[in-house]
Amino acid sequence: MKTLVALLLTTLSLAAEKPNILFIFADDHCFNAVHALGNDRIETPHLDQLVAQGTAFTNTYNMGAWNGAVCIASRTMLINGRTLWHAHQLYDKAKADQIVTNRETWPQILKDAGYQTYFTGKWHTSIQPDQIFDHVRNQRPGMPEDFPEGYYRPTGNGTDPWDPADPKWGGFWEGGKHWSEVVADDGIDYLNQAKDQDAPFFMYLAFNAPHDPRQAPKKFQNLYPYHTIPVPENFLPDYPHLAAMGMYPKKNDKGKPALLRDEALAPLPRPRYSVQANLSEYYAIITHKDHEIGRILQALDDSGKRDNTLIIFTADHGLGVGQHGLLGKQNMYEHSLKPPMILVGPGIPAGQTREQLVYLQDLIPTTLEYANLTPPPHIEFLSMLPHLNHTGESRDAVYGAYLKNRQRMIRSGDHKLILYPTTQTIRLFNLKTDPLEMNDLAKNPATLPLQKELFARLLQLAKEHNDPLALANTYQQLAK
């Protein structure tokens, strides 16, 4: 590791100088919703440019969540460096306050190393940004305000009650300017401040896009007419395990099961045209966000700081948008666990990809080591720097969980096992031969030894991460 850091620092020609860090963070951006990473239908020219200039990690995972707002868990882990169930404990106010007092958050660690720290956009953790950043502007909630017309649409007869490009609906338009444009404006203003400062900067620019309500200006909507958008190859009209997954968390006012909020964005069963509409709006708001990212990158170039800046683009998790019949991120499929991850900067190989298993939150030790800082002992994630020149050991597996008792996942090598504990349902996929997770191998008796092997490793990871679920009972049933 020291050799790699020394190599990076030599390339940077930094001596005592530290690199700037520009962290561009999206919300609900699936790993496969970038043109340069394999999606021919979407237009993302500025993200494509970053892919060409840097290294993309194509197996980046979010570990999961303890409630339906997956972004809360993702961002809590990211800001303090603790894994899922340890991060959950920080929703005790006294513990969260202690974290701040101990200066254990990502921006505080960088601030103590001499960085000026800036934040704008979506936050959504129990620790407030003005407690830990030098500069905070336009802090946003978990999502823009939604409205009844944005659910179960388009309707069964094909009509649609709302227009995502019409500012009258509020949402991303609340305040008079689209929130993605506000994040870009703030980022540009911050860069104009930082360009005349000697101190390095850490900018945390957090878009709410492409979270629903997926609204974008008309010219971006016009790029994606509904009827031209193909439904995903792994589209299903109805996912057979919705109840086991925890997608019916309550009863509605008529006493019938009510879908989890994300899953209520389209009718059930899913009409193909409804998935096309959701995908059209998803692509439009991503392309609009990409345009705003282009403005930020241009401002970075204009500031004269680009040559000494590490640029990171990623998101808090992915999204279903019709894949497997699922709309949201509260599941253990690749499309919902995996965001894009792109690193660009001095010493970062250009135009390359890495397939090692990493967590999104590995960014914390990665940025610290890139800045020649030693990650403090409370950080439980691992630096990605060794993967850039193929040194060091890689994880043999990644773990995922949703709620205390609803879903568990392990990926090891090419195989993934998904568990729904309340029904003792197991799903097994070979991601090398079946990357869209369409061929469940769990019912094949020949895979039972592999299932047991994966389950045993899942038990180990669950114990390491203080998983509150007693998985051993399910393992005993499987082992029979």
GROMACS .gro file of C-alpha atoms in nm:
model
  480
    1MET     CA    1   0.000   0.000   0.000
    2LYS     CA    2   0.277   0.246   0.087
    3THR     CA    3   0.435   0.176  -0.253
    4LEU     CA    4   0.110   0.257  -0.432
    5VAL     CA    5   0.053   0.576  -0.236
    6ALA     CA    6   0.410   0.684  -0.306
    7LEU     CA    7   0.355   0.617  -0.677
    8LEU     CA    8   0.039   0.825  -0.679
    9LEU     CA    9   0.205   1.109  -0.496
   10THR     CA   10   0.497   1.104  -0.738
   11THR     CA   11   0.256   1.120  -1.029
   12LEU     CA   12   0.076   1.407  -0.862
   13SER     CA   13   0.406   1.588  -0.793
   14LEU     CA   14   0.249   1.701  -0.472
   15ALA     CA   15   0.532   1.691  -0.218
   16ALA     CA   16   0.358   1.845   0.086
   17GLU     CA   17   0.053   1.950  -0.119
   18LYS     CA   18  -0.266   1.744  -0.092
   19PRO     CA   19  -0.507   1.666  -0.375
   20ASN     CA   20  -0.846   1.831  -0.397
   21ILE     CA   21  -1.145   1.596  -0.380
   22LEU     CA   22  -1.458   1.661  -0.587
   23PHE     CA   23  -1.726   1.411  -0.482
   24ILE     CA   24  -2.034   1.410  -0.707
   25PHE     CA   25  -2.308   1.197  -0.551
   26ALA     CA   26  -2.635   1.088  -0.714
   27ASP     CA   27  -2.950   0.931  -0.571
   28ASP     CA   28  -3.105   0.612  -0.717
   29HIS     CA   29  -2.860   0.592  -1.010
   30CYS     CA   30  -2.830   0.232  -1.131
   31PHE     CA   31  -2.487   0.108  -1.237
   32ASN     CA   32  -2.616   0.030  -1.587
   33ALA     CA   33  -2.764   0.377  -1.649
   34VAL     CA   34  -2.447   0.523  -1.803
   35HIS     CA   35  -2.395   0.512  -2.179
   36ALA     CA   36  -2.023   0.435  -2.164
   37LEU     CA   37  -2.086   0.149  -1.921
   38GLY     CA   38  -2.313  -0.039  -2.158
   39ASN     CA   39  -2.649   0.138  -2.189
   40ASP     CA   40  -2.686   0.237  -2.554
   41ARG     CA   41  -3.022   0.408  -2.503
   42ILE     CA   42  -2.924   0.670  -2.247
   43GLU     CA   43  -2.724   0.987  -2.323
   44THR     CA   44  -2.460   1.072  -2.059
   45PRO     CA   45  -2.178   1.249  -2.246
   46HIS     CA   46  -2.009   1.402  -1.940
   47LEU     CA   47  -2.016   1.081  -1.737
   48ASP     CA   48  -1.886   0.905  -2.049
   49GLN     CA   49  -1.599   1.151  -2.050
   50LEU     CA   50  -1.516   1.061  -1.690
   51VAL     CA   51  -1.524   0.691  -1.780
   52ALA     CA   52  -1.275   0.760  -2.060
   53GLN     CA   53  -1.051   0.964  -1.831
   54GLY     CA   54  -1.054   0.735  -1.530
   55THR     CA   55  -1.130   0.393  -1.386
   56ALA     CA   56  -1.480   0.253  -1.336
   57PHE     CA   57  -1.544  -0.008  -1.067
   58THR     CA   58  -1.818  -0.227  -1.213
   59ASN     CA   59  -1.895  -0.434  -0.904
   60THR     CA   60  -1.964  -0.164  -0.646
   61TYR     CA   61  -2.226  -0.258  -0.385
   62ASN     CA   62  -2.426  -0.082  -0.120
   63MET     CA   63  -2.453  -0.313   0.181
   64GLY     CA   64  -2.827  -0.258   0.229
   65ALA     CA   65  -3.060  -0.083   0.470
   66TRP     CA   66  -3.251  -0.115   0.795
   67ASN     CA   67  -3.561   0.060   0.655
   68GLY     CA   68  -3.730   0.145   0.327
   69ALA     CA   69  -3.528   0.464   0.282
   70VAL     CA   70  -3.218   0.278   0.167
   71CYS     CA   71  -3.035   0.607   0.114
   72ILE     CA   72  -3.034   0.675   0.489
   73ALA     CA   73  -2.829   0.365   0.564
   74SER     CA   74  -2.608   0.414   0.260
   75ARG     CA   75  -2.526   0.774   0.348
   76THR     CA   76  -2.485   0.703   0.718
   77MET     CA   77  -2.227   0.435   0.640
   78LEU     CA   78  -2.058   0.670   0.396
   79ILE     CA   79  -2.029   0.962   0.633
   80ASN     CA   80  -1.889   0.769   0.931
   81GLY     CA   81  -1.719   0.460   0.786
   82ARG     CA   82  -1.904   0.194   0.984
   83THR     CA   83  -2.076  -0.105   0.826
   84LEU     CA   84  -2.454  -0.147   0.815
   85TRP     CA   85  -2.557  -0.264   1.162
   86HIS     CA   86  -2.285  -0.062   1.337
   87ALA     CA   87  -2.396   0.248   1.147
   88HIS     CA   88  -2.755   0.176   1.251
   89GLN     CA   89  -2.655   0.238   1.612
   90LEU     CA   90  -2.576   0.600   1.522
   91TYR     CA   91  -2.947   0.674   1.511
   92ASP     CA   92  -2.914   0.692   1.886
   93LYS     CA   93  -2.861   1.068   1.928
   94ALA     CA   94  -2.606   1.032   2.207
   95LYS     CA   95  -2.393   0.801   1.992
   96ALA     CA   96  -2.424   1.028   1.690
   97ASP     CA   97  -2.322   1.328   1.899
   98GLN     CA   98  -2.022   1.134   2.025
   99ILE     CA   99  -1.914   1.061   1.667
  100VAL     CA  100  -1.916   1.434   1.595
  101THR     CA  101  -1.735   1.516   1.920
  102ASN     CA  102  -1.470   1.255   1.838
  103ARG     CA  103  -1.437   1.403   1.486
  104GLU     CA  104  -1.486   1.065   1.323
  105THR     CA  105  -1.686   1.171   1.018
  106TRP     CA  106  -1.539   1.176   0.668
  107PRO     CA  107  -1.540   1.558   0.626
  108GLN     CA  108  -1.407   1.617   0.978
  109ILE     CA  109  -1.113   1.384   0.916
  110LEU     CA  110  -1.027   1.576   0.600
  111LYS     CA  111  -1.086   1.912   0.768
  112ASP     CA  112  -0.841   1.818   1.043
  113ALA     CA  113  -0.586   1.740   0.770
  114GLY     CA  114  -0.616   2.094   0.632
  115TYR     CA  115  -0.906   2.067   0.387
  116GLN     CA  116  -1.176   2.327   0.332
  117THR     CA  117  -1.501   2.129   0.323
  118TYR     CA  118  -1.816   2.214   0.126
  119PHE     CA  119  -2.160   2.055   0.107
  120THR     CA  120  -2.476   2.112  -0.094
  121GLY     CA  121  -2.777   1.897  -0.184
  122LYS     CA  122  -2.934   1.584  -0.040
  123TRP     CA  123  -2.824   1.489   0.311
  124HIS     CA  124  -3.054   1.242   0.495
  125THR     CA  125  -2.852   1.125   0.796
  126SER     CA  126  -2.896   1.188   1.171
  127ILE     CA  127  -2.581   1.404   1.188
  128GLN     CA  128  -2.648   1.746   1.037
  129PRO     CA  129  -2.404   1.877   0.775
  130ASP     CA  130  -2.345   2.211   0.946
  131GLN     CA  131  -2.199   2.014   1.237
  132ILE     CA  132  -1.922   1.868   1.022
  133PHE     CA  133  -1.869   2.084   0.710
  134ASP     CA  134  -1.716   2.432   0.687
  135HIS     CA  135  -1.965   2.549   0.424
  136VAL     CA  136  -2.323   2.425   0.376
  137ARG     CA  137  -2.578   2.548   0.126
  138ASN     CA  138  -2.923   2.432   0.009
  139GLN     CA  139  -2.950   2.123   0.226
  140ARG     CA  140  -3.226   1.904   0.080
  141PRO     CA  141  -3.445   1.633   0.234
  142GLY     CA  142  -3.452   1.268   0.132
  143MET     CA  143  -3.665   1.344  -0.173
  144PRO     CA  144  -3.861   1.632  -0.322
  145GLU     CA  145  -4.222   1.656  -0.210
  146ASP     CA  146  -4.434   1.409  -0.403
  147PHE     CA  147  -4.803   1.405  -0.493
  148PRO     CA  148  -5.080   1.144  -0.544
  149GLU     CA  149  -5.077   1.189  -0.922
  150GLY     CA  150  -4.721   1.055  -0.931
  151TYR     CA  151  -4.825   0.704  -0.823
  152TYR     CA  152  -4.975   0.404  -1.006
  153ARG     CA  153  -4.918   0.575  -1.337
  154PRO     CA  154  -4.969   0.585  -1.627
  155THR     CA  155  -5.320   0.464  -1.560
  156GLY     CA  156  -5.481   0.149  -1.692
  157ASN     CA  157  -5.637   0.319  -1.995
  158GLY     CA  158  -5.305   0.477  -2.092
  159THR     CA  159  -5.385   0.830  -1.976
  160ASP     CA  160  -5.141   1.017  -1.756
  161PRO     CA  161  -5.246   1.272  -1.495
  162TRP     CA  162  -4.924   1.471  -1.485
  163ASP     CA  163  -4.637   1.614  -1.687
  164PRO     CA  164  -4.284   1.568  -1.539
  165ALA     CA  165  -4.163   1.879  -1.722
  166ASP     CA  166  -4.433   2.108  -1.579
  167PRO     CA  167  -4.307   2.319  -1.284
  168LYS     CA  168  -4.662   2.353  -1.148
  169TRP     CA  169  -4.622   2.016  -0.978
  170GLY     CA  170  -4.340   2.138  -0.754
  171GLY     CA  171  -4.113   1.852  -0.654
  172PHE     CA  172  -3.774   1.916  -0.815
  173TRP     CA  173  -3.910   2.251  -0.936
  174GLU     CA  174  -3.990   2.373  -0.583
  175GLY     CA  175  -3.822   2.709  -0.523
  176GLY     CA  176  -3.825   2.818  -0.886
  177LYS     CA  177  -3.521   2.633  -1.021
  178HIS     CA  178  -3.469   2.261  -1.076
  179TRP     CA  179  -3.275   2.116  -0.782
  180SER     CA  180  -3.007   1.962  -1.008
  181GLU     CA  181  -2.936   2.308  -1.147
  182VAL     CA  182  -2.912   2.446  -0.792
  183VAL     CA  183  -2.652   2.183  -0.697
  184ALA     CA  184  -2.449   2.273  -1.005
  185ASP     CA  185  -2.477   2.647  -0.928
  186ASP     CA  186  -2.359   2.586  -0.573
  187GLY     CA  187  -2.072   2.368  -0.691
  188ILE     CA  188  -1.959   2.631  -0.939
  189ASP     CA  189  -1.976   2.900  -0.672
  190TYR     CA  190  -1.772   2.685  -0.433
  191LEU     CA  191  -1.509   2.628  -0.702
  192ASN     CA  192  -1.490   3.002  -0.763
  193GLN     CA  193  -1.424   3.045  -0.390
  194ALA     CA  194  -1.169   2.764  -0.373
  195LYS     CA  195  -0.963   2.862  -0.675
  196ASP     CA  196  -0.802   3.150  -0.487
  197GLN     CA  197  -0.734   2.948  -0.171
  198ASP     CA  198  -0.416   2.762  -0.087
  199ALA     CA  199  -0.593   2.494   0.118
  200PRO     CA  200  -0.712   2.182  -0.063
  201PHE     CA  201  -1.087   2.134  -0.090
  202PHE     CA  202  -1.332   1.851  -0.032
  203MET     CA  203  -1.661   1.918  -0.210
  204TYR     CA  204  -1.959   1.690  -0.145
  205LEU     CA  205  -2.212   1.777  -0.418
  206ALA     CA  206  -2.521   1.562  -0.365
  207PHE     CA  207  -2.787   1.551  -0.635
  208ASN     CA  208  -3.136   1.428  -0.546
  209ALA     CA  209  -3.168   1.314  -0.909
  210PRO     CA  210  -3.262   1.069  -1.045
  211HIS     CA  211  -3.488   0.994  -0.745
  212ASP     CA  212  -3.859   1.026  -0.808
  213PRO     CA  213  -4.058   1.232  -0.881
  214ARG     CA  214  -3.845   1.205  -1.194
  215GLN     CA  215  -3.886   1.554  -1.339
  216ALA     CA  216  -3.669   1.722  -1.601
  217PRO     CA  217  -3.699   2.010  -1.848
  218LYS     CA  218  -3.895   1.935  -2.164
  219LYS     CA  219  -3.596   1.921  -2.397
  220PHE     CA  220  -3.457   1.631  -2.196
  221GLN     CA  221  -3.793   1.455  -2.182
  222ASN     CA  222  -3.815   1.487  -2.561
  223LEU     CA  223  -3.503   1.275  -2.598
  224TYR     CA  224  -3.692   0.972  -2.469
  225PRO     CA  225  -4.043   0.924  -2.615
  226TYR     CA  226  -4.214   0.652  -2.412
  227HIS     CA  227  -4.283   0.424  -2.706
  228THR     CA  228  -3.914   0.417  -2.808
  229ILE     CA  229  -3.790   0.286  -2.474
  230PRO     CA  230  -3.753  -0.092  -2.460
  231VAL     CA  231  -3.861  -0.265  -2.141
  232PRO     CA  232  -3.575  -0.440  -1.961
  233GLU     CA  233  -3.493  -0.792  -2.075
  234ASN     CA  234  -3.557  -0.912  -1.719
  235PHE     CA  235  -3.894  -0.734  -1.702
  236LEU     CA  236  -4.168  -0.911  -1.507
  237PRO     CA  237  -4.529  -0.794  -1.465
  238ASP     CA  238  -4.531  -0.917  -1.104
  239TYR     CA  239  -4.249  -1.033  -0.877
  240PRO     CA  240  -4.355  -1.351  -0.695
  241HIS     CA  241  -4.188  -1.274  -0.360
  242LEU     CA  242  -4.310  -0.920  -0.288
  243ALA     CA  243  -4.469  -1.012   0.046
  244ALA     CA  244  -4.164  -1.207   0.167
  245MET     CA  245  -3.942  -0.912   0.076
  246GLY     CA  246  -4.139  -0.672   0.294
  247MET     CA  247  -4.301  -0.483   0.008
  248TYR     CA  248  -4.644  -0.488   0.178
  249PRO     CA  249  -4.553  -0.310   0.502
  250LYS     CA  250  -4.900  -0.185   0.594
  251LYS     CA  251  -5.269  -0.182   0.503
  252ASN     CA  252  -5.421   0.100   0.303
  253ASP     CA  253  -5.741   0.284   0.401
  254LYS     CA  254  -5.952   0.009   0.241
  255GLY     CA  255  -5.787  -0.263   0.445
  256LYS     CA  256  -5.596  -0.407   0.150
  257PRO     CA  257  -5.218  -0.456   0.137
  258ALA     CA  258  -5.040  -0.136   0.036
  259LEU     CA  259  -4.717  -0.149  -0.160
  260LEU     CA  260  -4.399   0.005  -0.027
  261ARG     CA  261  -4.381   0.361  -0.162
  262ASP     CA  262  -4.125   0.297  -0.436
  263GLU     CA  263  -4.319  -0.003  -0.564
  264ALA     CA  264  -4.639   0.203  -0.587
  265LEU     CA  265  -4.503   0.425  -0.865
  266ALA     CA  266  -4.648   0.192  -1.131
  267PRO     CA  267  -4.961  -0.023  -1.133
  268LEU     CA  268  -4.937  -0.387  -1.030
  269PRO     CA  269  -4.922  -0.605  -1.235
  270ARG     CA  270  -4.679  -0.383  -1.423
  271PRO     CA  271  -4.804  -0.275  -1.766
  272ARG     CA  272  -4.518  -0.258  -2.015
  273TYR     CA  273  -4.613   0.098  -2.111
  274SER     CA  274  -4.592   0.206  -1.746
  275VAL     CA  275  -4.238   0.072  -1.716
  276GLN     CA  276  -4.154   0.246  -2.045
  277ALA     CA  277  -4.287   0.574  -1.901
  278ASN     CA  278  -4.088   0.536  -1.580
  279LEU     CA  279  -3.772   0.451  -1.773
  280SER     CA  280  -3.825   0.745  -2.009
  281GLU     CA  281  -3.843   0.986  -1.715
  282TYR     CA  282  -3.553   0.813  -1.540
  283TYR     CA  283  -3.331   0.856  -1.844
  284ALA     CA  284  -3.441   1.217  -1.892
  285ILE     CA  285  -3.357   1.327  -1.538
  286ILE     CA  286  -3.022   1.145  -1.559
  287THR     CA  287  -2.934   1.320  -1.885
  288HIS     CA  288  -3.035   1.653  -1.731
  289LYS     CA  289  -2.816   1.577  -1.429
  290ASP     CA  290  -2.532   1.481  -1.664
  291HIS     CA  291  -2.565   1.823  -1.827
  292GLU     CA  292  -2.530   1.990  -1.486
  293ILE     CA  293  -2.229   1.772  -1.403
  294GLY     CA  294  -2.075   1.903  -1.725
  295ARG     CA  295  -2.113   2.257  -1.595
  296ILE     CA  296  -1.937   2.160  -1.270
  297LEU     CA  297  -1.651   1.993  -1.456
  298GLN     CA  298  -1.609   2.298  -1.679
  299ALA     CA  299  -1.589   2.518  -1.370
  300LEU     CA  300  -1.323   2.286  -1.228
  301ASP     CA  301  -1.123   2.324  -1.550
  302ASP     CA  302  -1.167   2.702  -1.538
  303SER     CA  303  -1.048   2.713  -1.176
  304GLY     CA  304  -0.706   2.578  -1.270
  305LYS     CA  305  -0.743   2.305  -1.005
  306ARG     CA  306  -0.820   2.009  -1.232
  307ASP     CA  307  -0.465   1.874  -1.248
  308ASN     CA  308  -0.460   1.823  -0.873
  309THR     CA  309  -0.815   1.699  -0.817
  310LEU     CA  310  -0.954   1.353  -0.755
  311ILE     CA  311  -1.302   1.339  -0.912
  312ILE     CA  312  -1.547   1.077  -0.791
  313PHE     CA  313  -1.889   1.002  -0.934
  314THR     CA  314  -2.116   0.747  -0.772
  315ALA     CA  315  -2.462   0.708  -0.614
  316ASP     CA  316  -2.606   0.574  -0.291
  317HIS     CA  317  -2.744   0.259  -0.462
  318GLY     CA  318  -2.916   0.153  -0.784
  319LEU     CA  319  -3.282   0.114  -0.881
  320GLY     CA  320  -3.515  -0.143  -1.037
  321VAL     CA  321  -3.733   0.069  -1.270
  322GLY     CA  322  -3.917  -0.239  -1.398
  323GLN     CA  323  -3.644  -0.501  -1.377
  324HIS     CA  324  -3.780  -0.818  -1.216
  325GLY     CA  325  -4.112  -0.636  -1.183
  326LEU     CA  326  -3.955  -0.409  -0.918
  327LEU     CA  327  -3.951  -0.029  -0.921
  328GLY     CA  328  -3.738   0.050  -0.616
  329LYS     CA  329  -3.408  -0.026  -0.444
  330GLN     CA  330  -3.536  -0.235  -0.152
  331ASN     CA  331  -3.413  -0.564  -0.296
  332MET     CA  332  -3.098  -0.771  -0.337
  333TYR     CA  333  -3.071  -0.768  -0.717
  334GLU     CA  334  -2.772  -0.620  -0.898
  335HIS     CA  335  -2.976  -0.334  -1.044
  336SER     CA  336  -3.069  -0.208  -0.697
  337LEU     CA  337  -2.755  -0.285  -0.497
  338LYS     CA  338  -2.504  -0.146  -0.745
  339PRO     CA  339  -2.438   0.219  -0.836
  340PRO     CA  340  -2.181   0.339  -1.088
  341MET     CA  341  -1.838   0.416  -0.945
  342ILE     CA  342  -1.594   0.629  -1.146
  343LEU     CA  343  -1.262   0.768  -1.021
  344VAL     CA  344  -1.066   1.024  -1.221
  345GLY     CA  345  -0.749   1.204  -1.120
  346PRO     CA  346  -0.370   1.211  -1.122
  347GLY     CA  347  -0.235   0.859  -1.095
  348ILE     CA  348  -0.574   0.697  -1.173
  349PRO     CA  349  -0.551   0.476  -1.486
  350ALA     CA  350  -0.755   0.616  -1.776
  351GLY     CA  351  -1.016   0.428  -1.975
  352GLN     CA  352  -1.009   0.118  -1.755
  353THR     CA  353  -1.251  -0.089  -1.550
  354ARG     CA  354  -1.204  -0.300  -1.240
  355GLU     CA  355  -1.424  -0.597  -1.151
  356GLN     CA  356  -1.317  -0.648  -0.789
  357LEU     CA  357  -1.595  -0.663  -0.530
  358VAL     CA  358  -1.605  -0.329  -0.348
  359TYR     CA  359  -1.851  -0.138  -0.135
  360LEU     CA  360  -1.955   0.216  -0.213
  361GLN     CA  361  -1.831   0.320   0.131
  362ASP     CA  362  -1.478   0.203   0.045
  363LEU     CA  363  -1.452   0.559  -0.083
  364ILE     CA  364  -1.366   0.685   0.265
  365PRO     CA  365  -1.033   0.504   0.312
  366THR     CA  366  -0.967   0.540  -0.061
  367THR     CA  367  -0.978   0.919  -0.047
  368LEU     CA  368  -0.781   0.932   0.278
  369GLU     CA  369  -0.501   0.715   0.144
  370TYR     CA  370  -0.503   0.906  -0.185
  371ALA     CA  371  -0.439   1.216   0.027
  372ASN     CA  372  -0.157   1.030   0.207
  373LEU     CA  373  -0.358   1.008   0.528
  374THR     CA  374  -0.395   0.703   0.750
  375PRO     CA  375  -0.760   0.594   0.791
  376PRO     CA  376  -0.856   0.593   1.160
  377PRO     CA  377  -0.931   0.257   1.321
  378HIS     CA  378  -1.311   0.302   1.339
  379ILE     CA  379  -1.338   0.285   0.958
  380GLU     CA  380  -1.448  -0.066   0.865
  381PHE     CA  381  -1.425  -0.038   0.486
  382LEU     CA  382  -1.123  -0.098   0.262
  383SER     CA  383  -0.932   0.126   0.024
  384MET     CA  384  -0.979   0.065  -0.348
  385LEU     CA  385  -0.635   0.201  -0.434
  386PRO     CA  386  -0.467  -0.142  -0.447
  387HIS     CA  387  -0.706  -0.245  -0.725
  388LEU     CA  388  -0.586   0.036  -0.949
  389ASN     CA  389  -0.257  -0.143  -1.015
  390HIS     CA  390  -0.381  -0.492  -0.921
  391THR     CA  391  -0.193  -0.515  -0.593
  392GLY     CA  392  -0.322  -0.635  -0.258
  393GLU     CA  393  -0.596  -0.882  -0.178
  394SER     CA  394  -0.954  -0.854  -0.299
  395ARG     CA  395  -1.268  -0.941  -0.103
  396ASP     CA  396  -1.388  -1.293  -0.165
  397ALA     CA  397  -1.749  -1.193  -0.095
  398VAL     CA  398  -1.991  -0.906  -0.031
  399TYR     CA  399  -2.287  -0.912   0.206
  400GLY     CA  400  -2.628  -0.747   0.174
  401ALA     CA  401  -2.931  -0.707   0.402
  402TYR     CA  402  -3.270  -0.537   0.402
  403LEU     CA  403  -3.462  -0.489   0.727
  404LYS     CA  404  -3.390  -0.703   1.031
  405ASN     CA  405  -3.563  -1.013   0.901
  406ARG     CA  406  -3.668  -0.973   0.536
  407GLN     CA  407  -3.376  -1.014   0.295
  408ARG     CA  408  -3.015  -1.129   0.297
  409MET     CA  409  -2.762  -1.168   0.018
  410ILE     CA  410  -2.412  -1.293  -0.045
  411ARG     CA  411  -2.211  -1.269  -0.362
  412SER     CA  412  -1.895  -1.474  -0.382
  413GLY     CA  413  -1.710  -1.513  -0.709
  414ASP     CA  414  -1.961  -1.545  -0.990
  415HIS     CA  415  -2.247  -1.666  -0.770
  416LYS     CA  416  -2.508  -1.484  -0.569
  417LEU     CA  417  -2.745  -1.630  -0.311
  418ILE     CA  418  -3.055  -1.430  -0.207
  419LEU     CA  419  -3.249  -1.534   0.103
  420TYR     CA  420  -3.601  -1.436   0.213
  421PRO     CA  421  -3.590  -1.559   0.574
  422THR     CA  422  -3.961  -1.531   0.661
  423THR     CA  423  -4.048  -1.787   0.392
  424GLN     CA  424  -3.708  -1.963   0.387
  425THR     CA  425  -3.692  -1.893   0.015
  426ILE     CA  426  -3.353  -1.913  -0.154
  427ARG     CA  427  -3.263  -1.784  -0.497
  428LEU     CA  428  -2.930  -1.863  -0.663
  429PHE     CA  429  -2.777  -1.702  -0.971
  430ASN     CA  430  -2.459  -1.735  -1.174
  431LEU     CA  431  -2.377  -1.373  -1.254
  432LYS     CA  432  -2.117  -1.463  -1.514
  433THR     CA  433  -2.355  -1.659  -1.735
  434ASP     CA  434  -2.672  -1.485  -1.618
  435PRO     CA  435  -2.591  -1.120  -1.535
  436LEU     CA  436  -2.959  -1.019  -1.547
  437GLU     CA  437  -3.046  -1.279  -1.281
  438MET     CA  438  -3.318  -1.450  -1.480
  439ASN     CA  439  -3.229  -1.817  -1.425
  440ASP     CA  440  -3.280  -1.925  -1.062
  441LEU     CA  441  -3.059  -2.226  -0.992
  442ALA     CA  442  -3.181  -2.289  -0.637
  443LYS     CA  443  -3.430  -2.560  -0.733
  444ASN     CA  444  -3.160  -2.765  -0.906
  445PRO     CA  445  -3.050  -3.035  -0.654
  446ALA     CA  446  -2.703  -3.031  -0.806
  447THR     CA  447  -2.650  -2.680  -0.666
  448LEU     CA  448  -2.716  -2.780  -0.304
  449PRO     CA  449  -2.345  -2.809  -0.213
  450LEU     CA  450  -2.287  -2.461  -0.357
  451GLN     CA  451  -2.585  -2.326  -0.166
  452LYS     CA  452  -2.448  -2.467   0.160
  453GLU     CA  453  -2.105  -2.322   0.088
  454LEU     CA  454  -2.249  -1.978   0.019
  455PHE     CA  455  -2.477  -1.994   0.321
  456ALA     CA  456  -2.187  -2.086   0.549
  457ARG     CA  457  -1.994  -1.782   0.421
  458LEU     CA  458  -2.305  -1.566   0.466
  459LEU     CA  459  -2.322  -1.677   0.830
  460GLN     CA  460  -1.960  -1.571   0.878
  461LEU     CA  461  -2.020  -1.229   0.727
  462ALA     CA  462  -2.341  -1.182   0.925
  463LYS     CA  463  -2.151  -1.251   1.246
  464GLU     CA  464  -1.872  -1.010   1.148
  465HIS     CA  465  -2.125  -0.735   1.083
  466ASN     CA  466  -2.335  -0.800   1.398
  467ASP     CA  467  -2.640  -0.894   1.192
  468PRO     CA  468  -2.940  -0.900   1.431
  469LEU     CA  469  -3.107  -1.190   1.248
  470ALA     CA  470  -3.055  -1.547   1.371
  471LEU     CA  471  -2.972  -1.702   1.034
  472ALA     CA  472  -2.851  -2.033   1.173
  473ASN     CA  473  -3.204  -2.176   1.193
  474THR     CA  474  -3.258  -2.122   0.823
  475TYR     CA  475  -2.921  -2.276   0.754
  476GLN     CA  476  -3.022  -2.588   0.947
  477GLN     CA  477  -3.333  -2.621   0.730
  478LEU     CA  478  -3.123  -2.583   0.418
  479ALA     CA  479  -2.867  -2.836   0.536
  480LYS     CA  480  -3.127  -3.115   0.574
   0.00000   0.00000   0.00000
